[in-house]
């Protein structure tokens, strides 16, 4: 850690710039080849690919923990692997200590990699069952030619086992003799064995019971303080993220939707998706019962993600298309109706019955009214498909949310870090960032 | 007590697994009740015996496991019943036959949703087909009516475009949708009790929220009772009326959900609540429970929690506390299995010598063959 390119605490250690990763349909392996292809490669090819990570940018400062949170399949692991170049990016760059990882090769890349370690999601499968714990911890040292001979490495391995809260006597044990929490400690020891600056932790405690989870989280905090480590900490559990992070990035369908200081993100969330996530967590206090909100619908496929804002198909705050001049209540009714039609969630007995059910309190007039009438007519003749298409084309797809990709910086209320929220509700707030 | 019998009553239930390493006392004498319309939680760490307890109620224990004692009564019928006769433990005469449990109880009266949805859905048949067949068999409906009923059920549990999705295969459904199908299947015969074994554990919090809402709606509509197995205290707080906390095969605390969180009576429950990071406030320092839960083969002497309990004293090593009423509750008393409640246990806890950390750590190491995960 005494390299000439040492970064001071609080300065940018890692910078991710427009990072994109697409997987082609015919297997993950070929996904790596897209990097060699020019921009604007045939559209047909693009259509077939899983757009797992799209234009993600952020910095991580030395000594901090950046939490990355998002639902299953949103691209967290792919982003992590692409940052570490375990996967070739489709586009974009990663700078570590100011050096573009794409531009360095051979020996230099190898040594940079030593400084960047990863703890994988599944403690079961990430440890070779045929290797004793000691060897597992020593393997990276050996690969990088550290700590001299076998004896030196053994001494170091035992020291590390102790540091992560295991008995050094366990040096000769096989992984199966350890509990889940202990295996994650072995993973930590292995990652630490080459003195990294930066560790990507992909759901390191997700598989553990709360009591064990707390032990591992505390150990990770202690190690961070002792070794000056920087963490990118991935989890889908917002409670864990709130505990461990300094700043938090929220990901949805391959993109970052919000990034802010922890306190700011939890106390002053500015993206409807973040708000939905936060309000859907069951709070461990029965007296807080009934405060939970619910986010409707499923995550769309990353093969053909929605245009504009990717969250718009589920967003409870979707912005009304300006040309219809709708009241909030009218717009609310149109959206409820659209969702119900999409899901075929009701029986359409008669025009009046449908009207009464969805537009009792606020009926849109003018052009919007005409479209709604037409759609009600269609569902009553059992043509759901056409009704859904009509509503989609005339309303949802006319919204700014469908037409422009949002990217804004918003005012910060807690702390002093910048706060990004990719939502058009902030169009008037501050500068658009592109 | 309100005079009427509970819907389900479990008394001193014991289930063991006979393995090469020894006898696993997975469920070791648990007692609890479920009233009509109630959601009763079973919460505990991995390996505490939650799933085995859930399966035992419906006699779904397979080799090398066996229910070895206790009683389960449901609406006056004996699902499990053992008695001591001629010095031997025997099945009682009033215990239902396997056939009766399978035909009359399972699915119709008490339905179970297993931990892994893929285990309960057959991957080679369509989702709709499986649901239809289930309804056809269990409710004696002709195929066409069963199909209509199945579509209605799918719509009711929030599957979008149920007619179109009827012929999809399980792998074409997301995890949350598969869980909804299982709920539909559980509801299909309008059972009085649904046993749900961690039905949302593998799901994202947004999907979990959808399912919890669905369950609350359905419960209001049909008045179904639930036994809800989970290790998530957030879920417990959200949906349970009463809760059983399990540790190493035993129930160590039993209370209404509010009392459990706000009038906690057992050090294990307290430690569990204390070790959790929270979504609604920033907790700087977590207080983990030391060590790991030992194997259920050779449980610790005395109080099974003593090697990890911060309040353990000498007496806890020797005296085994039963789960006794230690305070009043709304309808049922608040029970806890901890010798600190001297007025109930009279074991001399307060006069006993506290176990020091070194002693406890040593005992813990002896117990967990692999040295445990204890921090220094
Ligand atoms: N090798 C691959 N080939 C094709 N698609 C892939 C590959 N790896 C991941 N994907 C897809 O990319 C998307 C993102 O996956 P990823 O594993 O990064 O999500 P995640 O956020 O880590 O999810 P989880 O929380 O479940 O771990 C998913 O749609 C996934 O199916
Ligand atoms: N088929 C089996 N053979 C041997 N032991 C078993 C078997 N099934 C369960 N056990 C043991 O019984 C005990 C209780 O297991 P159970 O599955 O009920 O735990 P659980 O509380 O449901 O845990 P989890 O939260 O991981 O689902 C454990 O010690 C387990 O190893
Ligand atoms: S941009 Fe529109 S759809 Fe996206 S989060 Fe904001 S309001 Fe919702
Ligand atoms: S009986 Fe003793 S060891 Fe057990 S929980 Fe109570 S204080 Fe702790
Ligand atoms: Mg992942
Ligand atoms: Mg279980």
PDB file of C-alpha atoms in Angstrom, chain A residues 70-72 162-165 167 170 173 177-179 182 185 209-215 217-219 221 236 238-240 242-243 262-263 266-267 273 276-277 280-287 289-290 292 294-298 314 342-347 385, chain B residues 44-46 152 155 158-162 164 174 177 204-210 212-213 216 231 233-235 237-241 257-258 261-262 272 275-286 288-292 308 369-376:
ATOM      1  CA  UNK A  70     -31.528  -3.288  -6.043  1.00  0.00           C
ATOM      2  CA  UNK A  71     -33.884  -6.165  -6.705  1.00  0.00           C
ATOM      3  CA  UNK A  72     -32.849  -9.574  -7.951  1.00  0.00           C
ATOM      4  CA  UNK A 162      -7.391 -14.863  13.459  1.00  0.00           C
ATOM      5  CA  UNK A 163      -8.119 -11.367  12.145  1.00  0.00           C
ATOM      6  CA  UNK A 164     -11.417 -12.439  10.615  1.00  0.00           C
ATOM      7  CA  UNK A 165     -12.484 -14.116  13.847  1.00  0.00           C
ATOM      8  CA  UNK A 167      -9.379 -20.038  15.113  1.00  0.00           C
ATOM      9  CA  UNK A 170      -8.633 -24.297  11.564  1.00  0.00           C
ATOM     10  CA  UNK A 173      -9.878 -27.885   7.896  1.00  0.00           C
ATOM     11  CA  UNK A 177     -16.627 -28.262   8.371  1.00  0.00           C
ATOM     12  CA  UNK A 178     -17.579 -24.594   8.625  1.00  0.00           C
ATOM     13  CA  UNK A 179     -20.890 -22.868   9.068  1.00  0.00           C
ATOM     14  CA  UNK A 182     -17.499 -18.996   9.031  1.00  0.00           C
ATOM     15  CA  UNK A 185     -14.996 -15.244   7.083  1.00  0.00           C
ATOM     16  CA  UNK A 209     -28.988 -15.642   9.891  1.00  0.00           C
ATOM     17  CA  UNK A 210     -29.342 -12.219  11.499  1.00  0.00           C
ATOM     18  CA  UNK A 211     -27.310 -13.116  14.558  1.00  0.00           C
ATOM     19  CA  UNK A 212     -24.436 -14.359  12.376  1.00  0.00           C
ATOM     20  CA  UNK A 213     -24.901 -11.559   9.878  1.00  0.00           C
ATOM     21  CA  UNK A 214     -24.240  -9.016  12.618  1.00  0.00           C
ATOM     22  CA  UNK A 215     -20.995 -10.786  13.557  1.00  0.00           C
ATOM     23  CA  UNK A 217     -20.772  -7.088   9.414  1.00  0.00           C
ATOM     24  CA  UNK A 218     -18.951  -6.007  12.566  1.00  0.00           C
ATOM     25  CA  UNK A 219     -15.821  -7.854  11.502  1.00  0.00           C
ATOM     26  CA  UNK A 221     -16.201  -2.781   9.781  1.00  0.00           C
ATOM     27  CA  UNK A 236     -30.712  -6.387  -1.628  1.00  0.00           C
ATOM     28  CA  UNK A 238     -31.901  -2.152   2.740  1.00  0.00           C
ATOM     29  CA  UNK A 239     -31.399  -2.591   6.488  1.00  0.00           C
ATOM     30  CA  UNK A 240     -27.950  -4.046   5.900  1.00  0.00           C
ATOM     31  CA  UNK A 242     -28.231   1.342   5.866  1.00  0.00           C
ATOM     32  CA  UNK A 243     -25.972  -0.085   8.507  1.00  0.00           C
ATOM     33  CA  UNK A 262     -26.736   7.201   3.299  1.00  0.00           C
ATOM     34  CA  UNK A 263     -28.626   9.503   5.640  1.00  0.00           C
ATOM     35  CA  UNK A 266     -32.931   7.083   3.606  1.00  0.00           C
ATOM     36  CA  UNK A 267     -34.318  10.310   5.008  1.00  0.00           C
ATOM     37  CA  UNK A 273     -38.373   3.677  -6.996  1.00  0.00           C
ATOM     38  CA  UNK A 276     -41.195   2.438  -3.084  1.00  0.00           C
ATOM     39  CA  UNK A 277     -38.347   0.178  -1.982  1.00  0.00           C
ATOM     40  CA  UNK A 280     -42.091  -1.836   1.212  1.00  0.00           C
ATOM     41  CA  UNK A 281     -39.701  -3.114   3.904  1.00  0.00           C
ATOM     42  CA  UNK A 282     -41.525  -4.668   6.834  1.00  0.00           C
ATOM     43  CA  UNK A 283     -40.296  -2.727   9.871  1.00  0.00           C
ATOM     44  CA  UNK A 284     -39.416  -4.919  12.865  1.00  0.00           C
ATOM     45  CA  UNK A 285     -41.896  -3.173  15.143  1.00  0.00           C
ATOM     46  CA  UNK A 286     -45.548  -4.193  15.342  1.00  0.00           C
ATOM     47  CA  UNK A 287     -46.468  -0.639  16.304  1.00  0.00           C
ATOM     48  CA  UNK A 289     -47.860  -1.821  11.294  1.00  0.00           C
ATOM     49  CA  UNK A 290     -49.837  -0.503   8.374  1.00  0.00           C
ATOM     50  CA  UNK A 292     -45.916  -0.239   4.520  1.00  0.00           C
ATOM     51  CA  UNK A 294     -46.661  -1.704  -2.031  1.00  0.00           C
ATOM     52  CA  UNK A 295     -45.020  -1.507  -5.411  1.00  0.00           C
ATOM     53  CA  UNK A 296     -47.242  -3.092  -8.050  1.00  0.00           C
ATOM     54  CA  UNK A 297     -46.170  -5.154 -11.025  1.00  0.00           C
ATOM     55  CA  UNK A 298     -43.039  -7.009 -12.073  1.00  0.00           C
ATOM     56  CA  UNK A 314     -44.410   0.531 -12.468  1.00  0.00           C
ATOM     57  CA  UNK A 342     -52.887  -4.705 -18.914  1.00  0.00           C
ATOM     58  CA  UNK A 343     -53.371  -7.383 -16.308  1.00  0.00           C
ATOM     59  CA  UNK A 344     -56.891  -8.360 -17.397  1.00  0.00           C
ATOM     60  CA  UNK A 345     -57.646  -7.953 -13.742  1.00  0.00           C
ATOM     61  CA  UNK A 346     -61.442  -7.579 -13.941  1.00  0.00           C
ATOM     62  CA  UNK A 347     -64.506  -8.824 -15.781  1.00  0.00           C
ATOM     63  CA  UNK A 385     -55.180  -6.428 -26.554  1.00  0.00           C
TER      64      UNK A 385
ATOM     65  CA  UNK B  44     -35.997 -18.685  14.709  1.00  0.00           C
ATOM     66  CA  UNK B  45     -32.571 -19.180  13.216  1.00  0.00           C
ATOM     67  CA  UNK B  46     -31.736 -21.689  10.523  1.00  0.00           C
ATOM     68  CA  UNK B 152     -60.531 -17.287 -10.950  1.00  0.00           C
ATOM     69  CA  UNK B 155     -56.820 -13.831 -10.914  1.00  0.00           C
ATOM     70  CA  UNK B 158     -52.929 -11.391  -8.746  1.00  0.00           C
ATOM     71  CA  UNK B 159     -51.499 -13.355 -11.664  1.00  0.00           C
ATOM     72  CA  UNK B 160     -51.737 -10.961 -14.642  1.00  0.00           C
ATOM     73  CA  UNK B 161     -53.637 -12.233 -17.690  1.00  0.00           C
ATOM     74  CA  UNK B 162     -54.639 -15.494 -16.012  1.00  0.00           C
ATOM     75  CA  UNK B 164     -53.180 -16.322 -21.200  1.00  0.00           C
ATOM     76  CA  UNK B 174     -41.110 -15.322 -11.703  1.00  0.00           C
ATOM     77  CA  UNK B 177     -45.668 -15.457  -9.331  1.00  0.00           C
ATOM     78  CA  UNK B 204     -37.375  -9.434  -3.170  1.00  0.00           C
ATOM     79  CA  UNK B 205     -38.795  -7.058  -0.621  1.00  0.00           C
ATOM     80  CA  UNK B 206     -41.146  -5.480  -3.171  1.00  0.00           C
ATOM     81  CA  UNK B 207     -42.545  -8.877  -4.138  1.00  0.00           C
ATOM     82  CA  UNK B 208     -42.666  -9.934  -0.511  1.00  0.00           C
ATOM     83  CA  UNK B 209     -44.728  -6.822   0.180  1.00  0.00           C
ATOM     84  CA  UNK B 210     -47.172  -7.784  -2.555  1.00  0.00           C
ATOM     85  CA  UNK B 212     -48.003 -10.059   2.457  1.00  0.00           C
ATOM     86  CA  UNK B 213     -50.740  -7.711   1.276  1.00  0.00           C
ATOM     87  CA  UNK B 216     -53.898  -9.986   4.586  1.00  0.00           C
ATOM     88  CA  UNK B 231     -36.736 -15.950  10.323  1.00  0.00           C
ATOM     89  CA  UNK B 233     -38.640 -10.257  12.555  1.00  0.00           C
ATOM     90  CA  UNK B 234     -39.897  -7.567  10.176  1.00  0.00           C
ATOM     91  CA  UNK B 235     -42.362  -9.992   8.624  1.00  0.00           C
ATOM     92  CA  UNK B 237     -44.102  -7.643  13.199  1.00  0.00           C
ATOM     93  CA  UNK B 238     -46.021  -6.999  10.023  1.00  0.00           C
ATOM     94  CA  UNK B 239     -48.461  -9.883   9.905  1.00  0.00           C
ATOM     95  CA  UNK B 240     -48.498 -12.039  13.037  1.00  0.00           C
ATOM     96  CA  UNK B 241     -50.978 -11.813  15.882  1.00  0.00           C
ATOM     97  CA  UNK B 257     -46.654  -9.738  18.711  1.00  0.00           C
ATOM     98  CA  UNK B 258     -46.719  -6.460  20.613  1.00  0.00           C
ATOM     99  CA  UNK B 261     -41.298  -6.801  20.743  1.00  0.00           C
ATOM    100  CA  UNK B 262     -42.083  -4.418  23.560  1.00  0.00           C
ATOM    101  CA  UNK B 272     -32.186 -11.423  18.181  1.00  0.00           C
ATOM    102  CA  UNK B 275     -28.601  -7.890  16.447  1.00  0.00           C
ATOM    103  CA  UNK B 276     -30.733  -6.659  13.578  1.00  0.00           C
ATOM    104  CA  UNK B 277     -29.854  -3.715  11.393  1.00  0.00           C
ATOM    105  CA  UNK B 278     -32.956  -1.570  10.888  1.00  0.00           C
ATOM    106  CA  UNK B 279     -34.478  -0.077   7.786  1.00  0.00           C
ATOM    107  CA  UNK B 280     -36.013   2.870   9.611  1.00  0.00           C
ATOM    108  CA  UNK B 281     -33.044   4.132  11.594  1.00  0.00           C
ATOM    109  CA  UNK B 282     -29.280   4.082  11.356  1.00  0.00           C
ATOM    110  CA  UNK B 283     -27.751   1.682  13.867  1.00  0.00           C
ATOM    111  CA  UNK B 284     -24.048   2.451  14.262  1.00  0.00           C
ATOM    112  CA  UNK B 285     -23.085  -0.611  16.270  1.00  0.00           C
ATOM    113  CA  UNK B 286     -24.738  -4.019  15.945  1.00  0.00           C
ATOM    114  CA  UNK B 288     -24.414  -9.814  17.525  1.00  0.00           C
ATOM    115  CA  UNK B 289     -25.278 -12.919  19.498  1.00  0.00           C
ATOM    116  CA  UNK B 290     -22.028 -14.662  20.243  1.00  0.00           C
ATOM    117  CA  UNK B 291     -21.278 -17.941  18.538  1.00  0.00           C
ATOM    118  CA  UNK B 292     -23.633 -20.106  16.536  1.00  0.00           C
ATOM    119  CA  UNK B 308     -24.500 -17.900  24.107  1.00  0.00           C
ATOM    120  CA  UNK B 369     -17.374 -29.325  17.212  1.00  0.00           C
ATOM    121  CA  UNK B 370     -15.945 -26.873  14.695  1.00  0.00           C
ATOM    122  CA  UNK B 371     -15.190 -24.183  17.224  1.00  0.00           C
ATOM    123  CA  UNK B 372     -18.153 -21.995  16.482  1.00  0.00           C
ATOM    124  CA  UNK B 373     -18.039 -18.570  14.912  1.00  0.00           C
ATOM    125  CA  UNK B 374     -17.413 -16.694  18.110  1.00  0.00           C
ATOM    126  CA  UNK B 375     -15.669 -13.365  17.903  1.00  0.00           C
ATOM    127  CA  UNK B 376     -12.690 -12.889  20.139  1.00  0.00           C
TER     128      UNK B 376
END
